[in-house]
Coordinates of C-alpha atoms and ligand atoms in Angstrom, one line a residue:
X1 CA 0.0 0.0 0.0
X2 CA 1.0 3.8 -0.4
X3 CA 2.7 5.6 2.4
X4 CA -0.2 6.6 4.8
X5 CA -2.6 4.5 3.4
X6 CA -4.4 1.4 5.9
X7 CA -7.1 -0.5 5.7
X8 CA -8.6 1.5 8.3
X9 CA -8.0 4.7 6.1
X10 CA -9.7 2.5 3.4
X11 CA -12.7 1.8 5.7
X12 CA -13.2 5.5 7.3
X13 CA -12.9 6.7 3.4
X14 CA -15.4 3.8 2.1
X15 CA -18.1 5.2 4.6
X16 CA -16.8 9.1 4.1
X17 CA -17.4 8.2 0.1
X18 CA -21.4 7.4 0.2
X19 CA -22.0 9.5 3.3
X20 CA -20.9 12.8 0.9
X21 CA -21.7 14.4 -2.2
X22 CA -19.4 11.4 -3.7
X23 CA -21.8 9.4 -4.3
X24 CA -24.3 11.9 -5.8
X25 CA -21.9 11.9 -8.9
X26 CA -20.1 8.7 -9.2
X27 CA -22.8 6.3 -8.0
X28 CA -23.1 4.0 -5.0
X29 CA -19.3 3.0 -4.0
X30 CA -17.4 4.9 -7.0
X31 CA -19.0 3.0 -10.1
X32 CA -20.3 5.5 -12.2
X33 CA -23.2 7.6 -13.2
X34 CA -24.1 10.2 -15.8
X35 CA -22.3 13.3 -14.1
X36 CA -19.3 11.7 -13.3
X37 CA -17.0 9.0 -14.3
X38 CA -16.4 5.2 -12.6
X39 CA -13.4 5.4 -10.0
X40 CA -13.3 1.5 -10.0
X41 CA -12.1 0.9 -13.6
X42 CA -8.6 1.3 -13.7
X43 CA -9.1 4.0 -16.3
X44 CA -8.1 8.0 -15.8
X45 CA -8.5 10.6 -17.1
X46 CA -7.1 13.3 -14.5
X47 CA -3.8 11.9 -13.8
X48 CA -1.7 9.1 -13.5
X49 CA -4.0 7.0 -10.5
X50 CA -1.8 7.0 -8.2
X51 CA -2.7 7.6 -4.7
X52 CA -0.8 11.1 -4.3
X53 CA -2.4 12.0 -7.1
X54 CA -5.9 11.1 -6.2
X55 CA -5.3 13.3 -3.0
X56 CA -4.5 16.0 -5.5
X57 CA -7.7 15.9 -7.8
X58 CA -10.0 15.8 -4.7
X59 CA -8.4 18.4 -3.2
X60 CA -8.5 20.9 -5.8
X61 CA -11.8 19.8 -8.3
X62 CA -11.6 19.4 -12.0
X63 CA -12.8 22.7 -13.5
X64 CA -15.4 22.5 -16.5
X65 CA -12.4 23.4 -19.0
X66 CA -10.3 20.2 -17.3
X67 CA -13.1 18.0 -18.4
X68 CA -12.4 15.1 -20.2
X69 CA -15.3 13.6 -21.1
X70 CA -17.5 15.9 -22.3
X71 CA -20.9 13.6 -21.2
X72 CA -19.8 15.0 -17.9
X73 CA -22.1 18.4 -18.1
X74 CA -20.8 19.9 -14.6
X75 CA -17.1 20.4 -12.9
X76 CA -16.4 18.9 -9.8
X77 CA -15.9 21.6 -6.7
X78 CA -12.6 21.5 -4.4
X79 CA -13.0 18.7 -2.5
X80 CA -16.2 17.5 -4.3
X81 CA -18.3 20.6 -2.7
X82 CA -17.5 19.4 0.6
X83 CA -16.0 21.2 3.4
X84 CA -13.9 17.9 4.7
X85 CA -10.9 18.4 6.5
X86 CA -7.2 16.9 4.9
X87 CA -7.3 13.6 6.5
X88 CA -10.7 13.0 5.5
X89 CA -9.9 13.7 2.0
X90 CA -7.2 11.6 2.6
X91 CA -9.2 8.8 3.7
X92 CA -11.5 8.9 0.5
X93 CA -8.6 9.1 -1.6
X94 CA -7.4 5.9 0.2
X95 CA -10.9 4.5 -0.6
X96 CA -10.7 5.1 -4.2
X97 CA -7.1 4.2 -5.0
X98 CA -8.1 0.7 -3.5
X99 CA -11.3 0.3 -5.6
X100 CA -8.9 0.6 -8.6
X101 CA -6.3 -1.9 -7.8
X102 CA -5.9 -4.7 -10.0
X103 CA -7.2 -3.5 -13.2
Ligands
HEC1 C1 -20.9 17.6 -9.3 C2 -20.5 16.2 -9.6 C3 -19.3 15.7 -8.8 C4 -19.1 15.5 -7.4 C5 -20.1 15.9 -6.3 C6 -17.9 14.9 -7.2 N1 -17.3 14.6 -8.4 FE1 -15.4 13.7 -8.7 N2 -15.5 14.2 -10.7 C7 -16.6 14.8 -11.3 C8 -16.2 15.1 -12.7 C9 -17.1 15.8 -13.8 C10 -14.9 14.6 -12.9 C11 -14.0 14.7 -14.2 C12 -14.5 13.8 -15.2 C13 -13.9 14.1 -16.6 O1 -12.7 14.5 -16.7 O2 -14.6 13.8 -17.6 C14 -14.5 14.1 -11.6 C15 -13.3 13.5 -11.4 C16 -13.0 12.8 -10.2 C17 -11.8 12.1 -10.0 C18 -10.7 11.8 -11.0 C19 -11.1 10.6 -11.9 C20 -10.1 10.3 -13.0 O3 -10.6 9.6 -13.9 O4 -9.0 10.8 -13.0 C21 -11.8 11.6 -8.7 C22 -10.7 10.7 -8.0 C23 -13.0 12.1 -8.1 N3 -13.7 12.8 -9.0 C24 -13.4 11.8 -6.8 C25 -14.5 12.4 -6.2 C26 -14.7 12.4 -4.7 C27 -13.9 11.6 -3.8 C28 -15.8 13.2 -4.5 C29 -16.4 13.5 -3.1 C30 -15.6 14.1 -2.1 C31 -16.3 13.7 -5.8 N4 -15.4 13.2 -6.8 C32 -17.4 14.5 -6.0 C33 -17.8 15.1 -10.8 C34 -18.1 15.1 -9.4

């Protein structure tokens, strides 16, 4: 696993994830829905998918010009329009770099 990533990180995150906005965009556990892309494919299109980078993209949003797919109609605010704190964000991240592994 990544440096400062455990299983309970995974856990809190997994919870943290379909407790928030999360899940309003990308579907129930990170698999997709028409605002926002799958996080459980293997596939990305905001960086490389690495955990320090999936830290990154939640902390700072993807802006509507950073869009990739253009099916996706609306950015996604700083930490998903949330006001969570670092290690929370954290946490999610942890959650979704583990939903990705091994594809
Ligand atoms: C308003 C809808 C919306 C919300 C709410 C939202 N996102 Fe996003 N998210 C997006 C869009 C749109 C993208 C960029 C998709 C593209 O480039 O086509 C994105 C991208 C991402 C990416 C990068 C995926 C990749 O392929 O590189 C991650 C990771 C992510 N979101 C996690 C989260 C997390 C965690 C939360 C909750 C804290 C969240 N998002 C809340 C819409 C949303």
């Amino acid at each position: 696993m990544p440096a400062g990533v455990t299983q309970a990180s995974i856990d809190e995150g997994h919870t943290a994830f379909n407790g928030a906005s999360c899940k309003r965009c990308h579907g129930l556990d990170g698999t997709g829905a028409a605002n926002a892309p799958s996080l459980v494919s293997g596939k990305w299109l905001q960086s490389s998918g690495e955990y320090r980078d999936i830290v990154r993209v939640i902390t700072n949003g993807v802006s509507k010009a950073e869009i990739k797919d253009p099916s996706h109609p609306f950015g996604m605010r700083p930490r998903g329009g949330t006001d969570l704190a670092d290690p929370a964000i954290a946490s999610i991240a942890a959650y979704v770099w583990s939903i990705s592994r091994g594809k």
